[in-house]
Short mmCIF file of C-alpha atoms in Angstrom, two decimals:
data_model
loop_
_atom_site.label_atom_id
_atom_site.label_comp_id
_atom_site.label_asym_id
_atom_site.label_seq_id
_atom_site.Cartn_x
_atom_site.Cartn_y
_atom_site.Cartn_z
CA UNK A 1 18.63 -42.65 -21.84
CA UNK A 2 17.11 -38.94 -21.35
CA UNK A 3 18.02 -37.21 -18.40
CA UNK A 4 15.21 -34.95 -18.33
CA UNK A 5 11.37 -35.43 -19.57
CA UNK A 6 9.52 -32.25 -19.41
CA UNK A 7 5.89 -32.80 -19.74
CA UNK A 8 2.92 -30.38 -20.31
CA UNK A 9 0.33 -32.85 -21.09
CA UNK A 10 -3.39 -32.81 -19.03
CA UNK A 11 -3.59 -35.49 -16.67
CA UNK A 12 -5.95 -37.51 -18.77
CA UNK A 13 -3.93 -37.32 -22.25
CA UNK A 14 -0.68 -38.28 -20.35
CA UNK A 15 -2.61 -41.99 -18.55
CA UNK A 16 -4.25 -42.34 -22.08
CA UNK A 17 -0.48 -42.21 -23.67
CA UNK A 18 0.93 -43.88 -20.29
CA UNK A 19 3.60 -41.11 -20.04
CA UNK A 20 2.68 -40.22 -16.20
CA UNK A 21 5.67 -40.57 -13.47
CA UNK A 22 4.28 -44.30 -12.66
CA UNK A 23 5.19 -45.24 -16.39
CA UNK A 24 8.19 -43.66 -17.05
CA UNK A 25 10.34 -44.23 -13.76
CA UNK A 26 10.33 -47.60 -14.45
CA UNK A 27 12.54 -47.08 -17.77
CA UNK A 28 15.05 -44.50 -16.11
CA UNK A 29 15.02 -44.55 -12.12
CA UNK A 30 17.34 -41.54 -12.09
CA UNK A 31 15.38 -39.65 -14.77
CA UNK A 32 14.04 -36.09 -14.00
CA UNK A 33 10.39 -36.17 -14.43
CA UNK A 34 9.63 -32.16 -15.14
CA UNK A 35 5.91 -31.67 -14.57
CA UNK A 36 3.97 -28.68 -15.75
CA UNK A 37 0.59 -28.15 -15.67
CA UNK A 38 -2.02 -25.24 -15.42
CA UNK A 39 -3.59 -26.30 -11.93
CA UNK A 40 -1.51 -28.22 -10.77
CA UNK A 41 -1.55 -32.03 -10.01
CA UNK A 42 -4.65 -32.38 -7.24
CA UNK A 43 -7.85 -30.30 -6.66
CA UNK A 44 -11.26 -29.76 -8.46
CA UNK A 45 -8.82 -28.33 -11.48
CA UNK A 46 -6.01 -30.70 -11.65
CA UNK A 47 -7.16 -32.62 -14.94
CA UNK A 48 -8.25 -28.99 -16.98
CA UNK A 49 -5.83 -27.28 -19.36
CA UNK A 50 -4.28 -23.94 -18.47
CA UNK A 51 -2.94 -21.06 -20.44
CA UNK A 52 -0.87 -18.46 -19.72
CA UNK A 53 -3.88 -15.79 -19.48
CA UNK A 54 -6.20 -18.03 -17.61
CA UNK A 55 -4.32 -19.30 -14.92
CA UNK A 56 -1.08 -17.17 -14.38
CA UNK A 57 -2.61 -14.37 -14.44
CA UNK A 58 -6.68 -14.49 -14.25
CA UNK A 59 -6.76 -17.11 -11.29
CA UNK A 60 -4.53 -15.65 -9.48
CA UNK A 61 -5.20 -12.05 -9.04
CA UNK A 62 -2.47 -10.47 -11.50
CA UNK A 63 -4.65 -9.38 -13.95
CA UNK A 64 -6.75 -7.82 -11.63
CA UNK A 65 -4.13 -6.03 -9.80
CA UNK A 66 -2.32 -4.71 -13.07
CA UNK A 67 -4.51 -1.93 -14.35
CA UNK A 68 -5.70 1.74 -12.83
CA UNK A 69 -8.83 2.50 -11.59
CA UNK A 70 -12.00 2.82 -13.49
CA UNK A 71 -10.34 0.68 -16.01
CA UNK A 72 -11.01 -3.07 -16.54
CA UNK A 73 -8.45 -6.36 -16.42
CA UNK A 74 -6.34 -5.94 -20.18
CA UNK A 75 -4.43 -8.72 -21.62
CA UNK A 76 -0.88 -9.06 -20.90
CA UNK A 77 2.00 -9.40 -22.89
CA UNK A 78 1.52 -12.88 -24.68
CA UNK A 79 3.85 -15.63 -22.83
CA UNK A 80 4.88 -13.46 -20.13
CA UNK A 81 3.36 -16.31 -17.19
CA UNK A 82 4.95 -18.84 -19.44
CA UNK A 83 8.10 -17.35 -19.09
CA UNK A 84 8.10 -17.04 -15.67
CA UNK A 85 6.72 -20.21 -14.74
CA UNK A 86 9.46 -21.88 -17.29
CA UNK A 87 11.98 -20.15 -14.90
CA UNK A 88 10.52 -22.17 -12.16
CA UNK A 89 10.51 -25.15 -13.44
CA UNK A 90 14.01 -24.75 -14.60
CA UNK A 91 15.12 -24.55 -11.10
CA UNK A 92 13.48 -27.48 -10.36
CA UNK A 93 14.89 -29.14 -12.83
CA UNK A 94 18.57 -28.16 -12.02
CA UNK A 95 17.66 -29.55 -8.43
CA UNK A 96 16.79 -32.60 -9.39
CA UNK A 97 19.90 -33.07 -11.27
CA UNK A 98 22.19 -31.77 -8.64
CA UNK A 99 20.14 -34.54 -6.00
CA UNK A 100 20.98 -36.71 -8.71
CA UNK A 101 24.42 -35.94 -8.91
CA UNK A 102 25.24 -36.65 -4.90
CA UNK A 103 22.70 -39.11 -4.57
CA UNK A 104 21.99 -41.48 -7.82
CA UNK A 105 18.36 -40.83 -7.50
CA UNK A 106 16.06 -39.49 -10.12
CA UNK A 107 13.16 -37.30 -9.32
CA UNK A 108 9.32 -35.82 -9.75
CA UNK A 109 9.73 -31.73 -10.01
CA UNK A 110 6.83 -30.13 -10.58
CA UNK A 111 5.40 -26.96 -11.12
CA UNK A 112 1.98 -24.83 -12.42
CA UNK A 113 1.16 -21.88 -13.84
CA UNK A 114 -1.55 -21.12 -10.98
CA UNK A 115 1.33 -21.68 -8.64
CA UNK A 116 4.16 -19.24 -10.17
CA UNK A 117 0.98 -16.57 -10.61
CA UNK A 118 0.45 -17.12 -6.86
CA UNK A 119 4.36 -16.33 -6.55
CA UNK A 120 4.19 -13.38 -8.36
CA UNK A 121 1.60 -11.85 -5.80
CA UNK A 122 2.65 -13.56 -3.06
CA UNK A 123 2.69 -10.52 -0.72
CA UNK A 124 -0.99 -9.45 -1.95
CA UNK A 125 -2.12 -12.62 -1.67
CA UNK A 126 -0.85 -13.56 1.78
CA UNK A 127 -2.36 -10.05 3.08
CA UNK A 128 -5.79 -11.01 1.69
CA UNK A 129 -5.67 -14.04 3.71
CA UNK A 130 -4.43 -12.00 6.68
CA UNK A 131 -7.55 -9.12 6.24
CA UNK A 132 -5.51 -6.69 4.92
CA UNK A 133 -6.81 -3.15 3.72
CA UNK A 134 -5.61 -2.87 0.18
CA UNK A 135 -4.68 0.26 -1.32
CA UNK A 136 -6.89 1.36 -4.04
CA UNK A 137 -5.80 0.88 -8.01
CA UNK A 138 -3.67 3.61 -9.05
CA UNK A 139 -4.99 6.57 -10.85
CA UNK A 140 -2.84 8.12 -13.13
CA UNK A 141 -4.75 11.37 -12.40
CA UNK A 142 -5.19 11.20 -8.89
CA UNK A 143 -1.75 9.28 -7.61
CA UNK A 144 -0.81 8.90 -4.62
CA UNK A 145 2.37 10.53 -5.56
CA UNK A 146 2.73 12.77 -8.44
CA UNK A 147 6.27 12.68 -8.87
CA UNK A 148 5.70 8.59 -8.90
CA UNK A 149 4.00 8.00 -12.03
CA UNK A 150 3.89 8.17 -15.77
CA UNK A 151 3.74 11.27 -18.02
CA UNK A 152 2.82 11.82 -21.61
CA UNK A 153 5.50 13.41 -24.21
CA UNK A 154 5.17 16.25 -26.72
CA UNK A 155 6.11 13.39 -29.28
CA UNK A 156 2.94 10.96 -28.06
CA UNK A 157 6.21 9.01 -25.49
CA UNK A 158 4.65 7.62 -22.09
CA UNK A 159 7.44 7.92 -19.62
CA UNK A 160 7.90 7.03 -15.79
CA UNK A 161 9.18 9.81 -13.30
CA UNK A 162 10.60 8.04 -10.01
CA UNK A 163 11.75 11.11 -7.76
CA UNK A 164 12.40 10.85 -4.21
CA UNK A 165 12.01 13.64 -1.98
CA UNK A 166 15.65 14.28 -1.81
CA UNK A 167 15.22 15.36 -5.55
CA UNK A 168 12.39 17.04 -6.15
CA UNK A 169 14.18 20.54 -6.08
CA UNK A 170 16.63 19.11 -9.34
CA UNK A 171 13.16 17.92 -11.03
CA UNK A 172 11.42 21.44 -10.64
CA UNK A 173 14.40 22.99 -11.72
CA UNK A 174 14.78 20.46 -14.75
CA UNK A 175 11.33 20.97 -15.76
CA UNK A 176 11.64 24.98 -15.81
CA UNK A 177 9.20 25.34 -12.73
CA UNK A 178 11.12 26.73 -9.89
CA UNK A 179 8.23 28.69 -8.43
CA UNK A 180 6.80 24.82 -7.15
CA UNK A 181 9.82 25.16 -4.56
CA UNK A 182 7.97 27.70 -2.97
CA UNK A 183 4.59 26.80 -3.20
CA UNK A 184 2.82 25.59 0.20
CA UNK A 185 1.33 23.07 -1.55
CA UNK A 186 4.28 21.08 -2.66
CA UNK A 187 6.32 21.99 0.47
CA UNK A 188 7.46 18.69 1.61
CA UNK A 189 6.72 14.93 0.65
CA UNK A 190 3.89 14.81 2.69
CA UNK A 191 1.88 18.11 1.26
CA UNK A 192 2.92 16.57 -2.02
CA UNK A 193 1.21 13.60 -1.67
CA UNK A 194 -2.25 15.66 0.02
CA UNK A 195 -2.27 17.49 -3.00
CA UNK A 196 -1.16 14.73 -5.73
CA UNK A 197 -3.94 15.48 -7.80
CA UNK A 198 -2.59 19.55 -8.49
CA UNK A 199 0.53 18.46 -8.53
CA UNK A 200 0.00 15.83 -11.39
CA UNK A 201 -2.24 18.38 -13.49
CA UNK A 202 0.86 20.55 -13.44
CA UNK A 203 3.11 17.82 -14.56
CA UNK A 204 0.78 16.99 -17.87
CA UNK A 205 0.88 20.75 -18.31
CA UNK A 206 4.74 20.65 -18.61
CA UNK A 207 4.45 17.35 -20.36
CA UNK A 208 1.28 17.77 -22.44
CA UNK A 209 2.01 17.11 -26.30
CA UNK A 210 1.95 20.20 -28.46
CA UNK A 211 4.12 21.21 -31.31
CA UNK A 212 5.43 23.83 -28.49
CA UNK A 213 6.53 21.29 -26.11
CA UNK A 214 9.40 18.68 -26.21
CA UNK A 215 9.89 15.71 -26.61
CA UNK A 216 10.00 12.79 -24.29
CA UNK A 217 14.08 12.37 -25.59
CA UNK A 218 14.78 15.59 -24.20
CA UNK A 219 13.31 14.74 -20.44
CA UNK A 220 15.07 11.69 -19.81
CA UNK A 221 18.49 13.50 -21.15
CA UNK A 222 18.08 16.06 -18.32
CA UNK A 223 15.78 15.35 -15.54
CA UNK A 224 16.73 12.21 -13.59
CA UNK A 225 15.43 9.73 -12.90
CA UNK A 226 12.90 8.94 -15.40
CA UNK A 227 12.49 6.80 -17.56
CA UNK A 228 10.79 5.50 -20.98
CA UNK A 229 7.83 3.55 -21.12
CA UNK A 230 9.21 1.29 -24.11
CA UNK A 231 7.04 0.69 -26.91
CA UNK A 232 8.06 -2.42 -28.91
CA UNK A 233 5.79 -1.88 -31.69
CA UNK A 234 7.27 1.10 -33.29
#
């Protein structure tokens, strides 16, 4: 006998085939019944078919959230909800065998996309519901932090600079732009920030791509911490 059925099926195709929990427990009391759907299991939605890009990330909010301003939702990496929601419904899985284990007894885990989307932005969701003011989308030009975003190469590389205020003197140094030590503009964390949008045109000046410049390889050697923005296609 199986120990574990993972099932995917809409509600209607699995009472048409007669593989819903009712059915099957009756063959294996202690099997794990592993139930994923795109809705989950009640509501107006329960009995429609989800995908990855409808309800991991359009229902809940992600594909909203992930994008800067000005710009619409994009598609996200194929299979990345899947993914994550299989990770969930591993763990239930591996539950329901370890309740198995100390008490004989099989049982229904379940799981949705919707649901592990809602995970994901838990904390935006929950502050929604609580009235929250929401920062605006980010804008790459106009950041809230300059020395918190991503920059373009001399060699066409999109990389991330994370510096905290502690080392922005080693990242003007690194960069070969001292004189920003001493500009009132830049003069501590918070002046930064007033004056993001000066601050990042004088990054992409640095960083701009031109046969002059170099290369994205060379910044993340000696200016730390940054970090490439990994392209998987080339």
């Amino acid at each position: 006998m199986a120990d574990v059925l993972v099932i995917n099926f809409p509600q209607p195709v699995r009472k048409r085939l007669k593989l819903t929990y009712e059915d099957v427990v009756s063959w294996n009391p202690q099997l794990i019944y592993a139930d994923i759907t795109g809705y989950g299991d009640v509501g107006p939605d329960a009995e429609l078919p989800g995908f990855d890009i409808t309800a991991y990330w359009a229902r809940s909010g992600l594909l909203a959230m992930t994008r800067d301003a000005g710009a619409p939702p994009t598609l996200p990496v194929a299979g990345s909800g899947d993914h994550a929601t299989a990770i969930g419904l591993y763990a239930a899985i591996v539950t329901g065998l370890y309740r198995r284990e100390r008490t004989g007894k099989g049982s229904y885990v379940t799981t949705s996309l919707i649901a592990e989307g809602a995970w994901s932005c838990a904390m935006a969701i929950q502050a929604a519901l609580c009235g929250a003011q929401f920062f605006p989308l980010h804008d790459r030009k106009k950041p809230p932090n300059a020395t918190f975003n991503v920059y373009q190469s001399a060699d066409d590389q999109w990389f991330l600079i994370v510096v905290q205020p502690k080392d922005w003197a080693a990242l003007a140094t690194a960069i070969g732009r001292p004189e920003l030590l001493t500009d009132p503009r830049f003069a501590d964390a918070a002046k930064q920030a007033a004056n993001s949008t000066q601050l990042t045109a004088i990054l992409d000046e640095v960083f701009v791509p031109s046969p002059y410049r170099t290369g994205a390889k060379h910044w993340i050697a000696h200016t730390s911490p940054m970090e490439w923005c990994t392209n998987l296609k080339t």
